[in-house]
């Protein structure tokens, strides 16, 4: 649906549902602008890192704010507005991008599992290697590596490392326990490191195969 | 605490999002276990490298403007006066009331939009693509979704305002039988400060939207540009709307209307 059709539909619905006076309307708008607009930086950056480009990020933020304004009455004052806005955006993102690329649900989960299995193999890094992994890494490569993470993992990395949110807030944003935030972040960073390792290998900073540097998998204390 | 448990709190330790008791236990393990210590150092470095390389980007100004404008537009949808208009027997085309106009909505007009077109796209489709954004805008105006920012029935006033406010010298033609009722100056459909001017003419339930922008700043498909530079006036229709597109030495002009294609051609030929 085109944006203008959307707006039109919203207006029609609002007209039907609400019989607010001009004053109430203006108050509502002022309130919304005061409360919601300051969080655009957080939302825009999340959208940018998830979609990977400015245009899509702008669309996503725009859609989020229009929806938020439309449903402003459902926001409970005093609760975390960032989480509320973020959830609206996350839904829009899923509707827009997830469906287009793959079936939701199981397929996604399998992919994540596979990814995790490969990362679980810790042999790709050892103390001998770590300096090389982080040597000569370019910003572009880090962005590319981030873009390769599955959505679930990318999300926590963005929120924690780029946006600087607390684990508690991330848990609130995503409706997951703090323990899950911890493990996703740990794994997410590891996946990213694995990507950086691949880049370093490709560029020849690291020679040989990971097996050469194999270390014992620690399962015991 | 063993290695496995330690890994569970690894990220929390890196971010210092951990209670003192757990922190003590994790650190104690890390102190004894070289593998976990290594893992911890790597994770710390990873975080640092992400943080120092991927900085927060500022929100583009035009995004804020667009959102604010759209909210106002939505808000205008609540306007009780508009309900009254809806109730009257005016044609759906004329559900918009010029008199309430304060805000102009800069919907993304695609006519000058820099897009990557497929090389082999048929000419007709190509032209339609160039115009579609304008059709959208036209449609919004006609349905009362968007309002020209300058609203006046006074031709001279409108002309003066346009000359004052626009960054180039716009054409403000008289169109026989039609009355100039509104105008808007849009910025930002292409990068930079490119401006364009929209004039709105009305005769009963017929509307003509005349769009113009400096030719040198217009980024449009080469094929279309070539035709226009040769002096061609392209007439066509998109669904219910007819349009015309042509160029002058300085300007790219585009007209969209709910007149039929032939009527539009006739009217324009009388005006130019
Ligand atoms: Zn250990
Ligand atoms: Zn324009």
GROMACS .gro file of N, CA and C in nm, chain A residues 2-5 7-8 10-12 14-15 18-20 22 25-26 28-30 32-33 37 40-41 44-45 48-49 54-55 57-59 61-62 65-66 69-70 120 122 125-127 130-131 133-134 137-139 142-143 146 157 160-163 165-168 179 181-183 185-186 189-190 192-193 196 215-221, chain B residues 1-4 6-19 29 32-33 35-60 62-68 70-83 86 95 105 107-108 132 135-137 139-140 143-145 239:
model
  495
    2UNK      N    1   0.049   0.220  -0.081
    2UNK     CA    2   0.126   0.344  -0.087
    2UNK      C    3   0.105   0.424   0.041
    3UNK      N    4   0.202   0.505   0.071
    3UNK     CA    5   0.195   0.583   0.194
    3UNK      C    6   0.070   0.670   0.199
    4UNK      N    7   0.041   0.732   0.086
    4UNK     CA    8  -0.073   0.823   0.088
    4UNK      C    9  -0.204   0.747   0.111
    5UNK      N   10  -0.212   0.626   0.058
    5UNK     CA   11  -0.331   0.544   0.083
    5UNK      C   12  -0.342   0.510   0.230
    7UNK      N   13  -0.220   0.682   0.481
    7UNK     CA   14  -0.259   0.801   0.556
    7UNK      C   15  -0.409   0.823   0.542
    8UNK      N   16  -0.454   0.806   0.421
    8UNK     CA   17  -0.595   0.828   0.394
    8UNK      C   18  -0.681   0.732   0.477
   10UNK      N   19  -0.599   0.586   0.751
   10UNK     CA   20  -0.589   0.624   0.892
   10UNK      C   21  -0.683   0.738   0.925
   11UNK      N   22  -0.683   0.838   0.838
   11UNK     CA   23  -0.768   0.953   0.863
   11UNK      C   24  -0.913   0.911   0.871
   12UNK      N   25  -0.952   0.829   0.777
   12UNK     CA   26  -1.091   0.783   0.778
   12UNK      C   27  -1.126   0.714   0.908
   14UNK      N   28  -0.972   0.740   1.195
   14UNK     CA   29  -0.970   0.833   1.307
   14UNK      C   30  -1.099   0.914   1.315
   15UNK      N   31  -1.144   0.954   1.200
   15UNK     CA   32  -1.265   1.034   1.198
   15UNK      C   33  -1.382   0.956   1.256
   18UNK      N   34  -1.294   0.873   1.663
   18UNK     CA   35  -1.270   0.975   1.763
   18UNK      C   36  -1.358   1.097   1.743
   19UNK      N   37  -1.398   1.150   1.853
   19UNK     CA   38  -1.465   1.279   1.844
   19UNK      C   39  -1.394   1.374   1.938
   20UNK      N   40  -1.272   1.404   1.902
   20UNK     CA   41  -1.192   1.491   1.987
   20UNK      C   42  -1.208   1.636   1.944
   22UNK      N   43  -1.065   2.026   1.893
   22UNK     CA   44  -0.939   2.078   1.841
   22UNK      C   45  -0.831   2.088   1.948
   25UNK      N   46  -0.691   1.758   2.038
   25UNK     CA   47  -0.606   1.712   1.929
   25UNK      C   48  -0.468   1.776   1.934
   26UNK      N   49  -0.470   1.906   1.959
   26UNK     CA   50  -0.342   1.976   1.963
   26UNK      C   51  -0.257   1.930   2.080
   28UNK      N   52  -0.267   1.639   2.213
   28UNK     CA   53  -0.222   1.506   2.176
   28UNK      C   54  -0.097   1.514   2.087
   29UNK      N   55  -0.103   1.603   1.992
   29UNK     CA   56   0.010   1.618   1.900
   29UNK      C   57   0.135   1.669   1.971
   30UNK      N   58   0.113   1.771   2.058
   30UNK     CA   59   0.227   1.827   2.132
   30UNK      C   60   0.291   1.720   2.219
   32UNK      N   61   0.281   1.396   2.184
   32UNK     CA   62   0.349   1.297   2.100
   32UNK      C   63   0.487   1.349   2.057
   33UNK      N   64   0.488   1.471   2.010
   33UNK     CA   65   0.614   1.527   1.961
   33UNK      C   66   0.717   1.537   2.073
   37UNK      N   67   0.955   1.210   1.966
   37UNK     CA   68   1.058   1.255   1.871
   37UNK      C   69   1.202   1.243   1.921
   40UNK      N   70   1.428   0.943   1.803
   40UNK     CA   71   1.446   0.912   1.661
   40UNK      C   72   1.589   0.867   1.632
   41UNK      N   73   1.686   0.921   1.704
   41UNK     CA   74   1.826   0.883   1.680
   41UNK      C   75   1.845   0.733   1.702
   44UNK      N   76   1.646   0.545   1.424
   44UNK     CA   77   1.705   0.559   1.290
   44UNK      C   78   1.831   0.474   1.277
   45UNK      N   79   1.914   0.478   1.379
   45UNK     CA   80   2.037   0.400   1.373
   45UNK      C   81   2.012   0.250   1.372
   48UNK      N   82   1.886   0.178   1.027
   48UNK     CA   83   1.995   0.187   0.930
   48UNK      C   84   2.081   0.062   0.932
   49UNK      N   85   2.113   0.015   1.052
   49UNK     CA   86   2.199  -0.102   1.062
   49UNK      C   87   2.127  -0.231   1.024
   54UNK      N   88   2.015   0.409   0.374
   54UNK     CA   89   1.948   0.526   0.427
   54UNK      C   90   1.800   0.531   0.389
   55UNK      N   91   1.771   0.501   0.263
   55UNK     CA   92   1.633   0.513   0.216
   55UNK      C   93   1.538   0.421   0.293
   57UNK      N   94   1.589   0.286   0.576
   57UNK     CA   95   1.587   0.326   0.718
   57UNK      C   96   1.489   0.440   0.738
   58UNK      N   97   1.492   0.536   0.646
   58UNK     CA   98   1.401   0.650   0.658
   58UNK      C   99   1.256   0.604   0.648
   59UNK      N  100   1.230   0.517   0.552
   59UNK     CA  101   1.094   0.464   0.536
   59UNK      C  102   1.046   0.397   0.664
   61UNK      N  103   1.153   0.433   0.976
   61UNK     CA  104   1.133   0.526   1.087
   61UNK      C  105   1.003   0.604   1.066
   62UNK      N  106   0.983   0.645   0.942
   62UNK     CA  107   0.863   0.721   0.908
   62UNK      C  108   0.738   0.639   0.940
   65UNK      N  109   0.679   0.610   1.316
   65UNK     CA  110   0.623   0.728   1.381
   65UNK      C  111   0.478   0.751   1.345
   66UNK      N  112   0.443   0.722   1.221
   66UNK     CA  113   0.302   0.738   1.183
   66UNK      C  114   0.215   0.640   1.261
   69UNK      N  115   0.192   0.749   1.622
   69UNK     CA  116   0.100   0.861   1.641
   69UNK      C  117  -0.045   0.812   1.635
   70UNK      N  118  -0.069   0.723   1.543
   70UNK     CA  119  -0.202   0.667   1.527
   70UNK      C  120  -0.247   0.593   1.653
  120UNK      N  121   3.045  -2.226   1.701
  120UNK     CA  122   3.079  -2.299   1.823
  120UNK      C  123   3.217  -2.362   1.812
  122UNK      N  124   3.545  -2.339   1.799
  122UNK     CA  125   3.626  -2.226   1.840
  122UNK      C  126   3.766  -2.228   1.782
  125UNK      N  127   4.006  -1.940   1.626
  125UNK     CA  128   4.085  -1.836   1.691
  125UNK      C  129   4.167  -1.889   1.808
  126UNK      N  130   4.280  -1.835   1.820
  126UNK     CA  131   4.362  -1.867   1.937
  126UNK      C  132   4.439  -1.740   1.970
  127UNK      N  133   4.509  -1.744   2.079
  127UNK     CA  134   4.576  -1.621   2.120
  127UNK      C  135   4.679  -1.575   2.016
  130UNK      N  136   4.473  -1.365   1.752
  130UNK     CA  137   4.383  -1.254   1.778
  130UNK      C  138   4.433  -1.120   1.725
  131UNK      N  139   4.563  -1.098   1.737
  131UNK     CA  140   4.612  -0.970   1.690
  131UNK      C  141   4.590  -0.954   1.541
  133UNK      N  142   4.356  -1.090   1.361
  133UNK     CA  143   4.215  -1.069   1.327
  133UNK      C  144   4.181  -0.921   1.332
  134UNK      N  145   4.233  -0.854   1.431
  134UNK     CA  146   4.194  -0.715   1.449
  134UNK      C  147   4.286  -0.616   1.378
  137UNK      N  148   4.181  -0.393   1.000
  137UNK     CA  149   4.038  -0.410   0.973
  137UNK      C  150   3.980  -0.274   0.939
  138UNK      N  151   3.902  -0.272   0.831
  138UNK     CA  152   3.841  -0.146   0.790
  138UNK      C  153   3.696  -0.137   0.839
  139UNK      N  154   3.654  -0.015   0.851
  139UNK     CA  155   3.517   0.012   0.896
  139UNK      C  156   3.416  -0.065   0.809
  142UNK      N  157   3.377  -0.421   0.902
  142UNK     CA  158   3.303  -0.443   1.026
  142UNK      C  159   3.154  -0.429   1.000
  143UNK      N  160   3.120  -0.330   0.918
  143UNK     CA  161   2.981  -0.311   0.882
  143UNK      C  162   2.929  -0.432   0.804
  146UNK      N  163   2.886  -0.724   1.037
  146UNK     CA  164   2.764  -0.706   1.117
  146UNK      C  165   2.641  -0.742   1.034
  157UNK      N  166   2.358  -0.692   1.915
  157UNK     CA  167   2.488  -0.627   1.897
  157UNK      C  168   2.469  -0.477   1.869
  160UNK      N  169   2.345  -0.308   2.198
  160UNK     CA  170   2.442  -0.301   2.307
  160UNK      C  171   2.567  -0.223   2.267
  161UNK      N  172   2.623  -0.255   2.152
  161UNK     CA  173   2.755  -0.200   2.119
  161UNK      C  174   2.750  -0.069   2.042
  162UNK      N  175   2.646  -0.048   1.963
  162UNK     CA  176   2.639   0.077   1.888
  162UNK      C  177   2.552   0.179   1.960
  163UNK      N  178   2.437   0.133   2.009
  163UNK     CA  179   2.345   0.226   2.075
  163UNK      C  180   2.373   0.239   2.225
  165UNK      N  181   2.282   0.049   2.489
  165UNK     CA  182   2.172   0.024   2.583
  165UNK      C  183   2.213  -0.076   2.691
  166UNK      N  184   2.144  -0.069   2.805
  166UNK     CA  185   2.169  -0.166   2.911
  166UNK      C  186   2.100  -0.298   2.877
  167UNK      N  187   2.149  -0.406   2.938
  167UNK     CA  188   2.089  -0.537   2.912
  167UNK      C  189   1.942  -0.538   2.950
  168UNK      N  190   1.914  -0.468   3.057
  168UNK     CA  191   1.776  -0.463   3.104
  168UNK      C  192   1.685  -0.402   2.998
  179UNK      N  193   1.909  -1.334   3.054
  179UNK     CA  194   2.001  -1.443   3.020
  179UNK      C  195   2.013  -1.462   2.870
  181UNK      N  196   1.964  -1.225   2.648
  181UNK     CA  197   2.041  -1.111   2.597
  181UNK      C  198   2.189  -1.142   2.607
  182UNK      N  199   2.230  -1.192   2.725
  182UNK     CA  200   2.370  -1.224   2.747
  182UNK      C  201   2.423  -1.324   2.644
  183UNK      N  202   2.347  -1.434   2.626
  183UNK     CA  203   2.401  -1.537   2.537
  183UNK      C  204   2.397  -1.493   2.391
  185UNK      N  205   2.432  -1.197   2.281
  185UNK     CA  206   2.537  -1.098   2.262
  185UNK      C  207   2.673  -1.167   2.252
  186UNK      N  208   2.693  -1.263   2.340
  186UNK     CA  209   2.818  -1.338   2.339
  186UNK      C  210   2.836  -1.408   2.204
  189UNK      N  211   2.876  -1.151   1.901
  189UNK     CA  212   3.010  -1.095   1.887
  189UNK      C  213   3.106  -1.199   1.832
  190UNK      N  214   3.081  -1.322   1.871
  190UNK     CA  215   3.167  -1.429   1.825
  190UNK      C  216   3.150  -1.453   1.674
  192UNK      N  217   3.059  -1.236   1.466
  192UNK     CA  218   3.119  -1.122   1.399
  192UNK      C  219   3.271  -1.139   1.390
  193UNK      N  220   3.327  -1.190   1.497
  193UNK     CA  221   3.472  -1.213   1.499
  193UNK      C  222   3.511  -1.318   1.395
  196UNK      N  223   3.531  -1.150   1.070
  196UNK     CA  224   3.654  -1.071   1.060
  196UNK      C  225   3.773  -1.162   1.034
  215UNK      N  226   4.281  -2.517   1.932
  215UNK     CA  227   4.297  -2.526   2.076
  215UNK      C  228   4.191  -2.619   2.131
  216UNK      N  229   4.214  -2.665   2.250
  216UNK     CA  230   4.117  -2.760   2.307
  216UNK      C  231   3.987  -2.690   2.341
  217UNK      N  232   3.882  -2.759   2.307
  217UNK     CA  233   3.749  -2.708   2.341
  217UNK      C  234   3.729  -2.724   2.491
  218UNK      N  235   3.703  -2.615   2.560
  218UNK     CA  236   3.696  -2.624   2.705
  218UNK      C  237   3.559  -2.669   2.754
  219UNK      N  238   3.550  -2.791   2.800
  219UNK     CA  239   3.422  -2.834   2.855
  219UNK      C  240   3.433  -2.862   3.003
  220UNK      N  241   3.555  -2.870   3.047
  220UNK     CA  242   3.573  -2.894   3.190
  220UNK      C  243   3.647  -2.775   3.251
  221UNK      N  244   3.637  -2.771   3.378
  221UNK     CA  245   3.702  -2.661   3.447
  221UNK      C  246   3.853  -2.683   3.448
  222UNK      N  247   3.270  -2.197   3.969
  222UNK     CA  248   3.211  -2.178   3.837
  222UNK      C  249   3.298  -2.246   3.731
  223UNK      N  250   3.233  -2.319   3.636
  223UNK     CA  251   3.313  -2.385   3.532
  223UNK      C  252   3.316  -2.301   3.404
  224UNK      N  253   3.383  -2.355   3.302
  224UNK     CA  254   3.399  -2.281   3.177
  224UNK      C  255   3.264  -2.247   3.115
  225UNK      N  256   3.177  -2.346   3.118
  225UNK     CA  257   3.048  -2.328   3.054
  225UNK      C  258   2.968  -2.213   3.116
  227UNK      N  259   3.091  -1.979   3.291
  227UNK     CA  260   3.166  -1.855   3.269
  227UNK      C  261   3.130  -1.791   3.136
  228UNK      N  262   3.117  -1.878   3.034
  228UNK     CA  263   3.083  -1.826   2.902
  228UNK      C  264   2.946  -1.756   2.903
  229UNK      N  265   2.858  -1.808   2.988
  229UNK     CA  266   2.725  -1.749   2.994
  229UNK      C  267   2.729  -1.604   3.043
  230UNK      N  268   2.832  -1.575   3.121
  230UNK     CA  269   2.839  -1.439   3.175
  230UNK      C  270   2.949  -1.356   3.109
  231UNK      N  271   3.007  -1.413   3.005
  231UNK     CA  272   3.119  -1.346   2.939
  231UNK      C  273   3.083  -1.205   2.891
  232UNK      N  274   2.971  -1.198   2.816
  232UNK     CA  275   2.932  -1.067   2.762
  232UNK      C  276   2.901  -0.970   2.876
  233UNK      N  277   2.834  -1.023   2.979
  233UNK     CA  278   2.797  -0.939   3.091
  233UNK      C  279   2.920  -0.881   3.161
  234UNK      N  280   3.025  -0.961   3.164
  234UNK     CA  281   3.149  -0.914   3.225
  234UNK      C  282   3.213  -0.806   3.139
  235UNK      N  283   3.214  -0.830   3.008
  235UNK     CA  284   3.270  -0.731   2.915
  235UNK      C  285   3.198  -0.597   2.930
  236UNK      N  286   3.066  -0.603   2.942
  236UNK     CA  287   2.987  -0.480   2.949
  236UNK      C  288   2.967  -0.429   3.091
  237UNK      N  289   3.020  -0.504   3.186
  237UNK     CA  290   2.998  -0.472   3.326
  237UNK      C  291   2.850  -0.460   3.361
  238UNK      N  292   2.773  -0.553   3.309
  238UNK     CA  293   2.630  -0.558   3.339
  238UNK      C  294   2.607  -0.683   3.425
  239UNK      N  295   2.669  -0.684   3.539
  239UNK     CA  296   2.676  -0.806   3.617
  239UNK      C  297   2.679  -0.771   3.766
  240UNK      N  298   2.614  -0.850   3.847
  240UNK     CA  299   2.617  -0.817   3.990
  240UNK      C  300   2.751  -0.857   4.051
  250UNK      N  301   3.730  -1.749   3.797
  250UNK     CA  302   3.753  -1.856   3.700
  250UNK      C  303   3.850  -1.809   3.591
  253UNK      N  304   4.206  -1.824   3.663
  253UNK     CA  305   4.269  -1.956   3.664
  253UNK      C  306   4.273  -2.021   3.525
  254UNK      N  307   4.176  -1.984   3.437
  254UNK     CA  308   4.159  -2.056   3.311
  254UNK      C  309   4.205  -1.972   3.192
  256UNK      N  310   4.202  -2.040   2.871
  256UNK     CA  311   4.111  -2.041   2.756
  256UNK      C  312   4.003  -1.936   2.772
  257UNK      N  313   3.942  -1.932   2.888
  257UNK     CA  314   3.836  -1.835   2.912
  257UNK      C  315   3.893  -1.694   2.915
  258UNK      N  316   4.014  -1.683   2.964
  258UNK     CA  317   4.076  -1.552   2.970
  258UNK      C  318   4.096  -1.498   2.827
  259UNK      N  319   4.141  -1.588   2.743
  259UNK     CA  320   4.161  -1.552   2.603
  259UNK      C  321   4.028  -1.511   2.538
  260UNK      N  322   3.930  -1.592   2.564
  260UNK     CA  323   3.796  -1.565   2.509
  260UNK      C  324   3.745  -1.428   2.557
  261UNK      N  325   3.770  -1.402   2.683
  261UNK     CA  326   3.727  -1.274   2.740
  261UNK      C  327   3.797  -1.156   2.671
  262UNK      N  328   3.928  -1.170   2.653
  262UNK     CA  329   4.004  -1.062   2.587
  262UNK      C  330   3.955  -1.040   2.444
  263UNK      N  331   3.927  -1.150   2.376
  263UNK     CA  332   3.878  -1.139   2.238
  263UNK      C  333   3.743  -1.069   2.232
  264UNK      N  334   3.656  -1.106   2.326
  264UNK     CA  335   3.523  -1.044   2.323
  264UNK      C  336   3.532  -0.895   2.356
  265UNK      N  337   3.620  -0.864   2.448
  265UNK     CA  338   3.638  -0.723   2.484
  265UNK      C  339   3.687  -0.644   2.363
  266UNK      N  340   3.783  -0.703   2.291
  266UNK     CA  341   3.835  -0.637   2.172
  266UNK      C  342   3.730  -0.623   2.064
  267UNK      N  343   3.649  -0.728   2.052
  267UNK     CA  344   3.544  -0.724   1.950
  267UNK      C  345   3.449  -0.609   1.977
  268UNK      N  346   3.410  -0.599   2.104
  268UNK     CA  347   3.319  -0.489   2.137
  268UNK      C  348   3.383  -0.353   2.105
  269UNK      N  349   3.507  -0.341   2.144
  269UNK     CA  350   3.576  -0.213   2.120
  269UNK      C  351   3.581  -0.179   1.972
  270UNK      N  352   3.610  -0.281   1.894
  270UNK     CA  353   3.626  -0.256   1.752
  270UNK      C  354   3.493  -0.220   1.686
  271UNK      N  355   3.385  -0.279   1.734
  271UNK     CA  356   3.252  -0.242   1.682
  271UNK      C  357   3.221  -0.098   1.721
  272UNK      N  358   3.241  -0.073   1.850
  272UNK     CA  359   3.206   0.057   1.904
  272UNK      C  360   3.285   0.171   1.841
  273UNK      N  361   3.411   0.146   1.819
  273UNK     CA  362   3.493   0.256   1.767
  273UNK      C  363   3.478   0.274   1.616
  274UNK      N  364   3.430   0.173   1.548
  274UNK     CA  365   3.417   0.185   1.402
  274UNK      C  366   3.278   0.222   1.355
  275UNK      N  367   3.177   0.171   1.425
  275UNK     CA  368   3.040   0.202   1.381
  275UNK      C  369   2.981   0.307   1.474
  276UNK      N  370   2.986   0.429   1.427
  276UNK     CA  371   2.937   0.541   1.510
  276UNK      C  372   2.789   0.565   1.483
  277UNK      N  373   2.725   0.630   1.577
  277UNK     CA  374   2.585   0.668   1.557
  277UNK      C  375   2.576   0.773   1.447
  278UNK      N  376   2.483   0.753   1.356
  278UNK     CA  377   2.464   0.849   1.247
  278UNK      C  378   2.358   0.949   1.287
  279UNK      N  379   2.377   1.075   1.248
  279UNK     CA  380   2.273   1.173   1.280
  279UNK      C  381   2.148   1.146   1.198
  280UNK      N  382   2.034   1.180   1.253
  280UNK     CA  383   1.908   1.163   1.181
  280UNK      C  384   1.903   1.268   1.068
  281UNK      N  385   1.876   1.226   0.945
  281UNK     CA  386   1.869   1.325   0.836
  281UNK      C  387   1.759   1.428   0.864
  283UNK      N  388   1.571   1.596   0.672
  283UNK     CA  389   1.447   1.587   0.596
  283UNK      C  390   1.356   1.478   0.652
  284UNK      N  391   1.415   1.382   0.722
  284UNK     CA  392   1.331   1.277   0.782
  284UNK      C  393   1.243   1.338   0.892
  285UNK      N  394   1.305   1.420   0.974
  285UNK     CA  395   1.229   1.486   1.081
  285UNK      C  396   1.118   1.573   1.021
  286UNK      N  397   1.155   1.649   0.918
  286UNK     CA  398   1.056   1.737   0.855
  286UNK      C  399   0.939   1.656   0.798
  287UNK      N  400   0.974   1.549   0.727
  287UNK     CA  401   0.869   1.467   0.668
  287UNK      C  402   0.776   1.412   0.775
  288UNK      N  403   0.834   1.361   0.881
  288UNK     CA  404   0.751   1.303   0.986
  288UNK      C  405   0.660   1.408   1.049
  289UNK      N  406   0.719   1.523   1.080
  289UNK     CA  407   0.638   1.630   1.140
  289UNK      C  408   0.524   1.670   1.047
  291UNK      N  409   0.384   1.491   0.816
  291UNK     CA  410   0.285   1.385   0.806
  291UNK      C  411   0.196   1.377   0.929
  292UNK      N  412   0.258   1.404   1.043
  292UNK     CA  413   0.177   1.404   1.165
  292UNK      C  414   0.074   1.516   1.159
  293UNK      N  415   0.119   1.631   1.112
  293UNK     CA  416   0.026   1.743   1.098
  293UNK      C  417  -0.086   1.708   1.002
  294UNK      N  418  -0.047   1.638   0.898
  294UNK     CA  419  -0.145   1.597   0.798
  294UNK      C  420  -0.248   1.502   0.859
  295UNK      N  421  -0.197   1.409   0.936
  295UNK     CA  422  -0.287   1.317   1.005
  295UNK      C  423  -0.378   1.395   1.100
  296UNK      N  424  -0.316   1.489   1.168
  296UNK     CA  425  -0.389   1.572   1.261
  296UNK      C  426  -0.500   1.649   1.189
  297UNK      N  427  -0.465   1.702   1.071
  297UNK     CA  428  -0.566   1.772   0.993
  297UNK      C  429  -0.682   1.682   0.958
  298UNK      N  430  -0.652   1.553   0.950
  298UNK     CA  431  -0.758   1.457   0.922
  298UNK      C  432  -0.863   1.455   1.031
  299UNK      N  433  -0.823   1.499   1.148
  299UNK     CA  434  -0.918   1.504   1.259
  299UNK      C  435  -1.006   1.627   1.251
  300UNK      N  436  -0.960   1.721   1.172
  300UNK     CA  437  -1.026   1.852   1.170
  300UNK      C  438  -1.177   1.841   1.151
  301UNK      N  439  -1.254   1.886   1.252
  301UNK     CA  440  -1.399   1.871   1.243
  301UNK      C  441  -1.457   1.942   1.121
  302UNK      N  442  -1.391   2.050   1.077
  302UNK     CA  443  -1.441   2.121   0.960
  302UNK      C  444  -1.441   2.033   0.837
  303UNK      N  445  -1.341   1.948   0.829
  303UNK     CA  446  -1.332   1.862   0.713
  303UNK      C  447  -1.448   1.764   0.706
  304UNK      N  448  -1.496   1.725   0.820
  304UNK     CA  449  -1.609   1.634   0.824
  304UNK      C  450  -1.731   1.697   0.758
  307UNK      N  451  -1.705   1.672   0.395
  307UNK     CA  452  -1.729   1.537   0.348
  307UNK      C  453  -1.878   1.510   0.334
  316UNK      N  454  -1.324   1.716  -0.239
  316UNK     CA  455  -1.333   1.707  -0.095
  316UNK      C  456  -1.229   1.795  -0.029
  326UNK      N  457   0.212   1.931   0.185
  326UNK     CA  458   0.275   1.803   0.209
  326UNK      C  459   0.371   1.771   0.097
  328UNK      N  460   0.502   1.516  -0.046
  328UNK     CA  461   0.511   1.372  -0.068
  328UNK      C  462   0.623   1.353  -0.169
  329UNK      N  463   0.687   1.245  -0.160
  329UNK     CA  464   0.800   1.228  -0.251
  329UNK      C  465   0.751   1.221  -0.394
  353UNK      N  466   0.491   0.944  -1.241
  353UNK     CA  467   0.406   0.880  -1.140
  353UNK      C  468   0.407   0.952  -1.005
  356UNK      N  469   0.175   1.236  -1.025
  356UNK     CA  470   0.037   1.187  -1.023
  356UNK      C  471  -0.006   1.161  -0.879
  357UNK      N  472   0.083   1.101  -0.803
  357UNK     CA  473   0.056   1.076  -0.662
  357UNK      C  474   0.024   1.204  -0.588
  358UNK      N  475   0.107   1.302  -0.613
  358UNK     CA  476   0.089   1.429  -0.547
  358UNK      C  477  -0.044   1.491  -0.588
  360UNK      N  478  -0.304   1.342  -0.697
  360UNK     CA  479  -0.409   1.265  -0.635
  360UNK      C  480  -0.432   1.307  -0.491
  361UNK      N  481  -0.322   1.328  -0.420
  361UNK     CA  482  -0.332   1.369  -0.280
  361UNK      C  483  -0.397   1.505  -0.268
  364UNK      N  484  -0.764   1.478  -0.337
  364UNK     CA  485  -0.841   1.411  -0.232
  364UNK      C  486  -0.833   1.485  -0.099
  365UNK      N  487  -0.767   1.596  -0.099
  365UNK     CA  488  -0.759   1.674   0.024
  365UNK      C  489  -0.653   1.623   0.118
  366UNK      N  490  -0.567   1.538   0.071
  366UNK     CA  491  -0.460   1.485   0.155
  366UNK      C  492  -0.345   1.584   0.164
  460UNK      N  493  -0.389   0.567  -1.565
  460UNK     CA  494  -0.521   0.540  -1.510
  460UNK      C  495  -0.618   0.652  -1.546
   0.00000   0.00000   0.00000
